[in-house]
Short mmCIF file of N, CA and C in Angstrom, two decimals:
data_model
loop_
_atom_site.label_atom_id
_atom_site.label_comp_id
_atom_site.label_asym_id
_atom_site.label_seq_id
_atom_site.Cartn_x
_atom_site.Cartn_y
_atom_site.Cartn_z
N UNK A 1 0.87 -1.17 0.00
CA UNK A 1 0.00 0.00 0.00
C UNK A 1 0.91 1.22 0.00
N UNK A 2 0.67 2.12 -0.94
CA UNK A 2 1.46 3.34 -1.04
C UNK A 2 0.68 4.51 -0.44
N UNK A 3 1.37 5.55 0.02
CA UNK A 3 0.67 6.66 0.67
C UNK A 3 -0.26 7.46 -0.23
N UNK A 4 -0.17 7.28 -1.55
CA UNK A 4 -1.14 7.94 -2.44
C UNK A 4 -2.36 7.06 -2.69
N UNK A 5 -2.48 5.98 -1.90
CA UNK A 5 -3.61 5.05 -1.90
C UNK A 5 -3.64 4.13 -3.12
N UNK A 6 -2.53 3.97 -3.77
CA UNK A 6 -2.42 2.96 -4.81
C UNK A 6 -1.72 1.74 -4.21
N UNK A 7 -1.72 0.65 -4.96
CA UNK A 7 -1.14 -0.61 -4.48
C UNK A 7 -0.02 -1.03 -5.44
N UNK A 8 1.17 -1.21 -4.91
CA UNK A 8 2.31 -1.67 -5.70
C UNK A 8 2.33 -3.19 -5.67
N UNK A 9 2.39 -3.81 -6.85
CA UNK A 9 2.38 -5.27 -6.96
C UNK A 9 3.62 -5.69 -7.76
N UNK A 10 4.38 -6.61 -7.20
CA UNK A 10 5.58 -7.07 -7.91
C UNK A 10 5.84 -8.54 -7.62
N UNK A 11 6.63 -9.16 -8.49
CA UNK A 11 7.07 -10.52 -8.28
C UNK A 11 6.06 -11.58 -8.65
N UNK A 12 6.42 -12.81 -8.32
CA UNK A 12 5.57 -13.96 -8.63
C UNK A 12 6.08 -14.72 -9.84
N UNK A 13 5.55 -15.93 -10.00
CA UNK A 13 5.94 -16.74 -11.16
C UNK A 13 4.80 -17.67 -11.52
N UNK A 14 4.84 -18.16 -12.77
CA UNK A 14 3.78 -19.06 -13.24
C UNK A 14 3.97 -20.47 -12.71
N UNK A 15 5.21 -20.94 -12.67
CA UNK A 15 5.50 -22.29 -12.19
C UNK A 15 6.32 -22.17 -10.92
N UNK A 16 5.96 -22.92 -9.92
CA UNK A 16 6.57 -22.83 -8.60
C UNK A 16 8.10 -22.85 -8.66
N UNK A 17 8.70 -21.80 -8.10
CA UNK A 17 10.16 -21.70 -7.95
C UNK A 17 10.91 -21.76 -9.27
N UNK A 18 10.30 -21.28 -10.35
CA UNK A 18 10.94 -21.32 -11.65
C UNK A 18 11.19 -19.90 -12.13
N UNK A 19 12.45 -19.45 -12.04
CA UNK A 19 12.80 -18.08 -12.40
C UNK A 19 12.54 -17.76 -13.86
N UNK A 20 12.51 -18.77 -14.73
CA UNK A 20 12.27 -18.49 -16.15
C UNK A 20 10.83 -18.07 -16.41
N UNK A 21 9.93 -18.36 -15.47
CA UNK A 21 8.53 -17.94 -15.63
C UNK A 21 8.17 -16.80 -14.67
N UNK A 22 9.19 -16.21 -14.04
CA UNK A 22 8.95 -15.13 -13.07
C UNK A 22 8.49 -13.86 -13.78
N UNK A 23 7.62 -13.13 -13.11
CA UNK A 23 7.17 -11.84 -13.61
C UNK A 23 8.13 -10.76 -13.12
N UNK A 24 8.74 -10.06 -14.05
CA UNK A 24 9.63 -8.95 -13.71
C UNK A 24 8.89 -7.62 -13.76
N UNK A 25 7.76 -7.58 -14.45
CA UNK A 25 7.00 -6.35 -14.63
C UNK A 25 6.16 -6.04 -13.40
N UNK A 26 6.47 -4.94 -12.72
CA UNK A 26 5.65 -4.50 -11.59
C UNK A 26 4.46 -3.72 -12.12
N UNK A 27 3.41 -3.66 -11.31
CA UNK A 27 2.21 -2.92 -11.69
C UNK A 27 1.71 -2.14 -10.50
N UNK A 28 0.87 -1.14 -10.79
CA UNK A 28 0.22 -0.37 -9.74
C UNK A 28 -1.28 -0.46 -9.96
N UNK A 29 -1.99 -0.82 -8.89
CA UNK A 29 -3.44 -0.89 -8.91
C UNK A 29 -3.99 0.43 -8.35
N UNK A 30 -4.98 0.99 -9.06
CA UNK A 30 -5.62 2.25 -8.67
C UNK A 30 -7.05 1.91 -8.22
N UNK A 31 -7.27 1.73 -6.90
CA UNK A 31 -8.58 1.28 -6.41
C UNK A 31 -9.79 2.11 -6.84
N UNK A 32 -9.77 3.45 -6.75
CA UNK A 32 -11.00 4.18 -7.10
C UNK A 32 -11.45 3.94 -8.54
N UNK A 33 -10.49 3.81 -9.46
CA UNK A 33 -10.81 3.60 -10.87
C UNK A 33 -10.87 2.12 -11.24
N UNK A 34 -10.42 1.25 -10.32
CA UNK A 34 -10.33 -0.18 -10.59
C UNK A 34 -9.52 -0.45 -11.87
N UNK A 35 -8.36 0.23 -11.97
CA UNK A 35 -7.49 0.09 -13.13
C UNK A 35 -6.07 -0.26 -12.69
N UNK A 36 -5.30 -0.74 -13.64
CA UNK A 36 -3.91 -1.10 -13.43
C UNK A 36 -3.03 -0.29 -14.38
N UNK A 37 -1.81 0.02 -13.94
CA UNK A 37 -0.83 0.64 -14.84
C UNK A 37 0.51 -0.06 -14.62
N UNK A 38 1.32 -0.04 -15.67
CA UNK A 38 2.63 -0.66 -15.58
C UNK A 38 3.56 0.21 -14.76
N UNK A 39 4.43 -0.43 -14.01
CA UNK A 39 5.45 0.26 -13.23
C UNK A 39 6.81 -0.20 -13.74
N UNK A 40 7.84 0.03 -12.98
CA UNK A 40 9.19 -0.34 -13.40
C UNK A 40 9.33 -1.85 -13.53
N UNK A 41 10.24 -2.23 -14.38
CA UNK A 41 10.55 -3.65 -14.58
C UNK A 41 11.74 -4.00 -13.69
N UNK A 42 11.61 -5.07 -12.94
CA UNK A 42 12.69 -5.52 -12.05
C UNK A 42 13.77 -6.21 -12.85
N UNK A 43 14.95 -6.25 -12.30
CA UNK A 43 16.03 -7.02 -12.93
C UNK A 43 16.27 -8.33 -12.21
N UNK A 44 15.67 -8.50 -11.03
CA UNK A 44 15.84 -9.71 -10.23
C UNK A 44 14.49 -10.39 -10.06
N UNK A 45 14.37 -11.67 -10.42
CA UNK A 45 13.11 -12.38 -10.19
C UNK A 45 12.80 -12.47 -8.69
N UNK A 46 11.57 -12.14 -8.33
CA UNK A 46 11.14 -12.22 -6.92
C UNK A 46 10.03 -13.26 -6.86
N UNK A 47 10.35 -14.37 -6.23
CA UNK A 47 9.39 -15.46 -6.15
C UNK A 47 9.06 -15.71 -4.68
N UNK A 48 8.87 -16.96 -4.32
CA UNK A 48 8.53 -17.33 -2.95
C UNK A 48 9.56 -16.76 -1.98
N UNK A 49 9.13 -16.35 -0.80
CA UNK A 49 9.98 -15.74 0.22
C UNK A 49 10.59 -14.42 -0.23
N UNK A 50 9.82 -13.61 -0.94
CA UNK A 50 10.27 -12.28 -1.32
C UNK A 50 9.35 -11.24 -0.69
N UNK A 51 9.82 -10.00 -0.67
CA UNK A 51 9.01 -8.92 -0.11
C UNK A 51 9.10 -7.67 -0.98
N UNK A 52 8.13 -6.82 -0.83
CA UNK A 52 8.16 -5.45 -1.34
C UNK A 52 7.75 -4.60 -0.14
N UNK A 53 8.65 -3.79 0.37
CA UNK A 53 8.47 -3.09 1.63
C UNK A 53 8.47 -1.58 1.43
N UNK A 54 7.40 -0.91 1.88
CA UNK A 54 7.32 0.55 1.81
C UNK A 54 8.28 1.15 2.82
N UNK A 55 9.10 2.09 2.36
CA UNK A 55 10.03 2.79 3.23
C UNK A 55 9.44 4.14 3.65
N UNK A 56 9.90 4.71 4.74
CA UNK A 56 9.36 5.99 5.18
C UNK A 56 9.52 7.13 4.16
N UNK A 57 10.50 7.02 3.27
CA UNK A 57 10.67 8.08 2.27
C UNK A 57 9.77 7.88 1.05
N UNK A 58 8.90 6.86 1.07
CA UNK A 58 7.95 6.64 -0.01
C UNK A 58 8.44 5.70 -1.10
N UNK A 59 9.70 5.29 -1.04
CA UNK A 59 10.19 4.30 -2.00
C UNK A 59 9.80 2.91 -1.53
N UNK A 60 9.98 1.92 -2.40
CA UNK A 60 9.69 0.53 -2.06
C UNK A 60 10.96 -0.27 -2.31
N UNK A 61 11.35 -1.07 -1.33
CA UNK A 61 12.51 -1.95 -1.51
C UNK A 61 11.98 -3.37 -1.74
N UNK A 62 12.52 -4.02 -2.76
CA UNK A 62 12.17 -5.42 -3.01
C UNK A 62 13.39 -6.26 -2.66
N UNK A 63 13.13 -7.41 -2.06
CA UNK A 63 14.22 -8.25 -1.57
C UNK A 63 13.77 -9.70 -1.53
N UNK A 64 14.75 -10.57 -1.40
CA UNK A 64 14.47 -11.97 -1.18
C UNK A 64 14.06 -12.74 -2.41
N UNK A 65 13.74 -13.98 -2.19
CA UNK A 65 13.35 -15.00 -3.16
C UNK A 65 14.24 -16.19 -2.88
N UNK A 66 13.84 -17.33 -3.34
CA UNK A 66 14.71 -18.48 -3.18
C UNK A 66 14.81 -19.24 -4.49
N UNK A 67 15.63 -18.70 -5.41
CA UNK A 67 15.77 -19.34 -6.71
C UNK A 67 16.48 -20.68 -6.65
N UNK A 68 17.18 -20.94 -5.57
CA UNK A 68 17.86 -22.22 -5.39
C UNK A 68 17.32 -22.89 -4.13
N UNK A 69 16.02 -23.06 -4.08
CA UNK A 69 15.36 -23.53 -2.85
C UNK A 69 15.85 -24.88 -2.37
N UNK A 70 16.42 -25.67 -3.26
CA UNK A 70 16.85 -27.01 -2.87
C UNK A 70 18.25 -27.04 -2.28
N UNK A 71 18.88 -25.85 -2.13
CA UNK A 71 20.23 -25.83 -1.56
C UNK A 71 20.19 -25.12 -0.22
N UNK A 72 21.11 -25.43 0.63
CA UNK A 72 21.19 -24.80 1.94
C UNK A 72 21.48 -23.31 1.80
N UNK A 73 22.32 -22.95 0.84
CA UNK A 73 22.71 -21.55 0.65
C UNK A 73 21.75 -20.80 -0.26
N UNK A 74 20.65 -21.42 -0.67
CA UNK A 74 19.71 -20.78 -1.57
C UNK A 74 19.14 -19.52 -1.00
N UNK A 75 18.82 -18.58 -1.86
CA UNK A 75 18.23 -17.32 -1.41
C UNK A 75 18.83 -16.16 -2.17
N UNK A 76 18.00 -15.22 -2.53
CA UNK A 76 18.43 -14.04 -3.29
C UNK A 76 18.86 -12.95 -2.33
N UNK A 77 20.08 -12.45 -2.48
CA UNK A 77 20.62 -11.45 -1.58
C UNK A 77 20.61 -10.04 -2.17
N UNK A 78 20.32 -9.89 -3.44
CA UNK A 78 20.29 -8.55 -4.06
C UNK A 78 19.00 -7.82 -3.69
N UNK A 79 19.11 -6.50 -3.54
CA UNK A 79 17.98 -5.63 -3.24
C UNK A 79 17.74 -4.71 -4.43
N UNK A 80 16.48 -4.28 -4.61
CA UNK A 80 16.18 -3.28 -5.63
C UNK A 80 15.27 -2.22 -5.00
N UNK A 81 15.43 -0.98 -5.44
CA UNK A 81 14.59 0.11 -4.97
C UNK A 81 13.69 0.58 -6.09
N UNK A 82 12.40 0.70 -5.79
CA UNK A 82 11.43 1.22 -6.73
C UNK A 82 11.05 2.63 -6.29
N UNK A 83 11.05 3.56 -7.24
CA UNK A 83 10.69 4.95 -6.99
C UNK A 83 9.32 5.21 -7.61
N UNK A 84 8.24 5.24 -6.80
CA UNK A 84 6.90 5.47 -7.36
C UNK A 84 6.80 6.82 -8.08
N UNK A 85 5.88 6.93 -9.03
CA UNK A 85 5.75 8.16 -9.82
C UNK A 85 5.54 9.42 -8.98
N UNK A 86 4.91 9.30 -7.81
CA UNK A 86 4.67 10.50 -7.01
C UNK A 86 5.96 11.20 -6.59
N UNK A 87 7.09 10.50 -6.62
CA UNK A 87 8.36 11.12 -6.24
C UNK A 87 8.87 12.09 -7.29
N UNK A 88 8.23 12.10 -8.46
CA UNK A 88 8.70 12.95 -9.57
C UNK A 88 7.67 14.01 -9.96
N UNK A 89 6.64 14.21 -9.17
CA UNK A 89 5.57 15.16 -9.51
C UNK A 89 5.81 16.57 -9.02
N UNK A 90 6.77 16.79 -8.16
CA UNK A 90 7.01 18.12 -7.63
C UNK A 90 7.42 18.06 -6.17
N UNK A 91 7.45 19.24 -5.52
CA UNK A 91 7.87 19.30 -4.13
C UNK A 91 6.94 18.49 -3.22
N UNK A 92 7.54 17.92 -2.20
CA UNK A 92 6.79 17.07 -1.27
C UNK A 92 6.35 17.89 -0.06
N UNK A 93 5.18 17.55 0.50
CA UNK A 93 4.81 18.18 1.77
C UNK A 93 5.84 17.82 2.84
N UNK A 94 5.93 18.66 3.83
CA UNK A 94 6.91 18.47 4.90
C UNK A 94 6.19 18.37 6.23
N UNK A 95 6.55 17.35 7.00
CA UNK A 95 6.07 17.27 8.38
C UNK A 95 7.18 17.88 9.24
N UNK A 96 6.93 19.09 9.73
CA UNK A 96 7.93 19.74 10.57
C UNK A 96 7.90 19.18 11.98
N UNK A 97 6.71 18.85 12.47
CA UNK A 97 6.61 18.27 13.80
C UNK A 97 5.31 17.46 13.89
N UNK A 98 5.40 16.33 14.54
CA UNK A 98 4.24 15.49 14.87
C UNK A 98 4.57 14.77 16.16
N UNK A 99 3.58 14.52 17.01
CA UNK A 99 3.88 13.80 18.25
C UNK A 99 4.31 12.37 17.94
N UNK A 100 5.28 11.88 18.69
CA UNK A 100 5.73 10.50 18.47
C UNK A 100 4.81 9.51 19.16
N UNK A 101 4.31 9.84 20.33
CA UNK A 101 3.37 8.97 21.05
C UNK A 101 1.96 9.49 20.82
N UNK A 102 1.09 8.64 20.30
CA UNK A 102 -0.30 9.02 20.06
C UNK A 102 -1.21 7.95 20.67
N UNK A 103 -2.45 8.35 20.99
CA UNK A 103 -3.35 7.45 21.70
C UNK A 103 -4.74 7.50 21.06
N UNK A 104 -5.48 6.40 21.18
CA UNK A 104 -6.86 6.37 20.70
C UNK A 104 -7.65 7.51 21.35
N UNK A 105 -8.43 8.20 20.53
CA UNK A 105 -9.25 9.30 21.02
C UNK A 105 -8.55 10.64 21.01
N UNK A 106 -7.23 10.67 20.83
CA UNK A 106 -6.49 11.93 20.80
C UNK A 106 -6.87 12.79 19.61
N UNK A 107 -6.65 14.07 19.77
CA UNK A 107 -6.59 15.01 18.65
C UNK A 107 -5.13 15.44 18.59
N UNK A 108 -4.50 15.23 17.45
CA UNK A 108 -3.07 15.53 17.33
C UNK A 108 -2.87 16.71 16.38
N UNK A 109 -1.83 17.47 16.63
CA UNK A 109 -1.47 18.58 15.75
C UNK A 109 -0.19 18.22 15.03
N UNK A 110 -0.24 18.43 13.71
CA UNK A 110 0.90 18.15 12.84
C UNK A 110 1.28 19.47 12.18
N UNK A 111 2.52 19.88 12.40
CA UNK A 111 2.98 21.14 11.81
C UNK A 111 3.52 20.88 10.41
N UNK A 112 2.97 21.63 9.44
CA UNK A 112 3.40 21.53 8.06
C UNK A 112 3.15 22.86 7.36
N UNK A 113 4.10 23.37 6.59
CA UNK A 113 3.87 24.61 5.86
C UNK A 113 2.83 24.46 4.74
N UNK A 114 2.45 23.24 4.42
CA UNK A 114 1.47 22.98 3.35
C UNK A 114 0.09 22.67 3.90
N UNK A 115 -0.24 23.08 5.10
CA UNK A 115 -1.49 22.70 5.76
C UNK A 115 -2.72 22.91 4.89
N UNK A 116 -2.77 23.96 4.13
CA UNK A 116 -3.95 24.26 3.32
C UNK A 116 -4.02 23.42 2.03
N UNK A 117 -2.97 22.66 1.77
CA UNK A 117 -2.92 21.87 0.54
C UNK A 117 -2.88 20.37 0.79
N UNK A 118 -3.15 19.95 2.03
CA UNK A 118 -3.12 18.53 2.38
C UNK A 118 -4.46 17.89 2.04
N UNK A 119 -4.40 16.78 1.33
CA UNK A 119 -5.61 16.03 0.96
C UNK A 119 -5.90 14.90 1.93
N UNK A 120 -4.83 14.19 2.37
CA UNK A 120 -5.00 13.04 3.25
C UNK A 120 -3.96 13.06 4.36
N UNK A 121 -4.38 12.65 5.52
CA UNK A 121 -3.48 12.32 6.62
C UNK A 121 -3.76 10.85 6.91
N UNK A 122 -2.71 10.04 6.88
CA UNK A 122 -2.96 8.63 7.17
C UNK A 122 -1.80 7.98 7.90
N UNK A 123 -2.15 6.88 8.53
CA UNK A 123 -1.18 6.02 9.18
C UNK A 123 -1.04 4.77 8.33
N UNK A 124 0.18 4.37 8.05
CA UNK A 124 0.40 3.13 7.32
C UNK A 124 1.18 2.20 8.24
N UNK A 125 0.56 1.07 8.50
CA UNK A 125 1.18 0.05 9.35
C UNK A 125 2.22 -0.68 8.53
N UNK A 126 3.40 -0.86 9.11
CA UNK A 126 4.47 -1.53 8.41
C UNK A 126 4.15 -3.01 8.24
N UNK A 127 4.77 -3.60 7.27
CA UNK A 127 4.50 -4.99 6.91
C UNK A 127 5.11 -5.97 7.90
N UNK A 128 4.56 -7.16 7.90
CA UNK A 128 5.11 -8.31 8.60
C UNK A 128 4.96 -9.48 7.63
N UNK A 129 5.87 -9.56 6.70
CA UNK A 129 5.76 -10.50 5.59
C UNK A 129 6.27 -11.89 5.97
N UNK A 130 5.53 -12.88 5.54
CA UNK A 130 6.00 -14.26 5.64
C UNK A 130 5.49 -15.04 4.43
N UNK A 131 6.34 -15.82 3.84
CA UNK A 131 5.99 -16.66 2.71
C UNK A 131 5.33 -15.86 1.58
N UNK A 132 5.88 -14.66 1.32
CA UNK A 132 5.41 -13.79 0.24
C UNK A 132 4.01 -13.23 0.48
N UNK A 133 3.52 -13.27 1.70
CA UNK A 133 2.17 -12.80 2.00
C UNK A 133 2.25 -11.86 3.19
N UNK A 134 1.50 -10.77 3.12
CA UNK A 134 1.46 -9.83 4.21
C UNK A 134 0.01 -9.55 4.58
N UNK A 135 -0.34 -9.91 5.78
CA UNK A 135 -1.71 -9.67 6.23
C UNK A 135 -1.77 -8.53 7.24
N UNK A 136 -0.68 -7.84 7.45
CA UNK A 136 -0.64 -6.80 8.47
C UNK A 136 -0.66 -5.38 7.95
N UNK A 137 -0.15 -5.14 6.75
CA UNK A 137 -0.10 -3.77 6.28
C UNK A 137 -1.50 -3.22 6.10
N UNK A 138 -1.69 -1.98 6.47
CA UNK A 138 -2.98 -1.31 6.30
C UNK A 138 -2.75 0.19 6.26
N UNK A 139 -3.69 0.88 5.61
CA UNK A 139 -3.70 2.33 5.60
C UNK A 139 -4.92 2.77 6.38
N UNK A 140 -4.72 3.62 7.39
CA UNK A 140 -5.80 4.09 8.24
C UNK A 140 -5.94 5.61 8.04
N UNK A 141 -7.10 6.03 7.60
CA UNK A 141 -7.36 7.46 7.45
C UNK A 141 -7.43 8.14 8.79
N UNK A 142 -6.86 9.32 8.85
CA UNK A 142 -6.98 10.17 10.04
C UNK A 142 -7.78 11.39 9.60
N UNK A 143 -9.06 11.49 10.01
CA UNK A 143 -9.83 12.69 9.67
C UNK A 143 -9.11 13.92 10.22
N UNK A 144 -9.08 15.00 9.43
CA UNK A 144 -8.31 16.17 9.85
C UNK A 144 -8.96 17.45 9.33
N UNK A 145 -8.47 18.55 9.87
CA UNK A 145 -8.83 19.87 9.37
C UNK A 145 -7.59 20.74 9.42
N UNK A 146 -7.51 21.68 8.47
CA UNK A 146 -6.41 22.64 8.49
C UNK A 146 -6.73 23.70 9.53
N UNK A 147 -5.75 24.02 10.34
CA UNK A 147 -5.90 25.05 11.37
C UNK A 147 -4.86 26.12 11.07
N UNK A 148 -5.23 27.09 10.27
CA UNK A 148 -4.28 28.09 9.83
C UNK A 148 -3.47 27.56 8.67
N UNK A 149 -2.37 28.23 8.39
CA UNK A 149 -1.58 27.85 7.22
C UNK A 149 -0.47 26.86 7.52
N UNK A 150 -0.23 26.56 8.82
CA UNK A 150 0.92 25.71 9.16
C UNK A 150 0.59 24.51 10.06
N UNK A 151 -0.68 24.23 10.30
CA UNK A 151 -1.03 23.11 11.19
C UNK A 151 -2.25 22.38 10.66
N UNK A 152 -2.20 21.05 10.73
CA UNK A 152 -3.40 20.25 10.53
C UNK A 152 -3.68 19.55 11.85
N UNK A 153 -4.95 19.40 12.16
CA UNK A 153 -5.36 18.76 13.40
C UNK A 153 -6.09 17.47 13.03
N UNK A 154 -5.53 16.36 13.47
CA UNK A 154 -6.10 15.05 13.14
C UNK A 154 -6.80 14.43 14.33
N UNK A 155 -7.84 13.68 14.03
CA UNK A 155 -8.66 13.04 15.06
C UNK A 155 -8.45 11.53 15.02
N UNK A 156 -7.99 10.97 16.12
CA UNK A 156 -7.73 9.53 16.20
C UNK A 156 -8.93 8.81 16.81
N UNK A 157 -10.09 9.04 16.26
CA UNK A 157 -11.35 8.48 16.77
C UNK A 157 -11.64 7.16 16.06
N UNK A 158 -10.76 6.19 16.22
CA UNK A 158 -11.00 4.86 15.66
C UNK A 158 -10.65 3.83 16.71
N UNK A 159 -11.07 2.62 16.46
CA UNK A 159 -10.93 1.53 17.42
C UNK A 159 -9.65 0.72 17.15
N UNK A 160 -9.17 0.00 18.15
CA UNK A 160 -8.01 -0.86 17.95
C UNK A 160 -8.21 -1.91 16.85
N UNK A 161 -9.45 -2.30 16.57
CA UNK A 161 -9.68 -3.27 15.49
C UNK A 161 -9.35 -2.67 14.13
N UNK A 162 -9.48 -1.35 14.00
CA UNK A 162 -9.15 -0.66 12.75
C UNK A 162 -7.65 -0.40 12.67
N UNK A 163 -7.08 0.05 13.77
CA UNK A 163 -5.65 0.37 13.85
C UNK A 163 -5.10 -0.24 15.14
N UNK A 164 -4.65 -1.49 15.08
CA UNK A 164 -4.11 -2.12 16.30
C UNK A 164 -2.93 -1.32 16.85
N UNK A 165 -2.71 -1.37 18.16
CA UNK A 165 -1.60 -0.63 18.76
C UNK A 165 -0.26 -1.12 18.20
N UNK A 166 0.59 -0.17 17.84
CA UNK A 166 1.94 -0.45 17.36
C UNK A 166 2.52 0.79 16.73
N UNK A 167 3.67 0.68 16.10
CA UNK A 167 4.30 1.78 15.38
C UNK A 167 3.70 1.88 13.97
N UNK A 168 3.50 3.11 13.52
CA UNK A 168 2.98 3.40 12.19
C UNK A 168 3.80 4.49 11.54
N UNK A 169 3.76 4.53 10.22
CA UNK A 169 4.30 5.67 9.48
C UNK A 169 3.16 6.66 9.28
N UNK A 170 3.37 7.90 9.69
CA UNK A 170 2.41 8.97 9.49
C UNK A 170 2.79 9.72 8.23
N UNK A 171 1.89 9.75 7.25
CA UNK A 171 2.12 10.47 6.00
C UNK A 171 1.10 11.59 5.84
N UNK A 172 1.54 12.69 5.24
CA UNK A 172 0.66 13.73 4.72
C UNK A 172 0.76 13.63 3.22
N UNK A 173 -0.38 13.65 2.54
CA UNK A 173 -0.39 13.61 1.07
C UNK A 173 -1.12 14.84 0.58
N UNK A 174 -0.52 15.54 -0.37
CA UNK A 174 -1.11 16.80 -0.82
C UNK A 174 -2.14 16.59 -1.93
N UNK A 175 -2.70 17.68 -2.41
CA UNK A 175 -3.77 17.62 -3.42
C UNK A 175 -3.32 17.05 -4.76
N UNK A 176 -2.00 16.98 -5.00
CA UNK A 176 -1.48 16.38 -6.23
C UNK A 176 -1.12 14.91 -6.04
N UNK A 177 -1.42 14.35 -4.87
CA UNK A 177 -1.10 12.95 -4.61
C UNK A 177 0.35 12.72 -4.24
N UNK A 178 1.05 13.77 -3.81
CA UNK A 178 2.46 13.66 -3.44
C UNK A 178 2.55 13.52 -1.92
N UNK A 179 3.17 12.44 -1.44
CA UNK A 179 3.26 12.24 0.02
C UNK A 179 4.51 12.88 0.61
N UNK A 180 4.43 13.15 1.89
CA UNK A 180 5.59 13.60 2.66
C UNK A 180 6.50 12.40 2.91
N UNK A 181 7.64 12.68 3.48
CA UNK A 181 8.43 11.63 4.11
C UNK A 181 7.70 11.34 5.42
N UNK A 182 7.56 10.08 5.77
CA UNK A 182 6.80 9.70 6.97
C UNK A 182 7.55 10.03 8.25
N UNK A 183 6.77 10.22 9.29
CA UNK A 183 7.28 10.28 10.66
C UNK A 183 6.77 9.03 11.36
N UNK A 184 7.62 8.38 12.13
CA UNK A 184 7.20 7.22 12.89
C UNK A 184 6.42 7.69 14.11
N UNK A 185 5.24 7.09 14.31
CA UNK A 185 4.43 7.39 15.49
C UNK A 185 4.05 6.08 16.16
N UNK A 186 3.92 6.13 17.48
CA UNK A 186 3.59 4.93 18.26
C UNK A 186 2.18 5.08 18.79
N UNK A 187 1.27 4.27 18.29
CA UNK A 187 -0.14 4.32 18.67
C UNK A 187 -0.38 3.34 19.81
N UNK A 188 -0.92 3.86 20.93
CA UNK A 188 -1.20 3.01 22.08
C UNK A 188 -2.50 3.47 22.74
N UNK A 189 -2.98 2.69 23.69
CA UNK A 189 -4.09 3.11 24.54
C UNK A 189 -3.56 4.11 25.55
N UNK A 190 -4.39 4.57 26.39
CA UNK A 190 -3.95 5.57 27.40
C UNK A 190 -3.22 4.90 28.54
#
């Protein structure tokens, strides 16, 4: 899940553990339009035991795979970085300050010089990948309002079932779909 609310999809193969049938072409899914677009082509096949991990700066790192699964030393050690298109659209919003500890029910203030141009405030839970599957990543909307030209005020009025307690990346995304660099925040009960 990317902070502009698109989904980055990479890796896989047609025949189990067969690099010659691996998909190198990454794609991006656009949920509101229910459409797909092509993304960068990988140079390393990513099959079983691989990951695509969102970084706080908005890039995605791809790693792993086991092209030699039948050997003890099997496993892909090369990494690749994917730069989503939003990184090339213009200046990024800046989070000058955000609280590191946040709690359910809180109203938080986030200082940003782009307060009047922010479209989304969200928390993205980091992945916990196993066997090429991630059931933990999620994007949680934080309802907000601009308070002057340099502050947005977000409301954490959601339940632990929506956003379980843990560390999240806090992103601001502007009206052009360009995200900030994330700030790590720790969501807990009181």
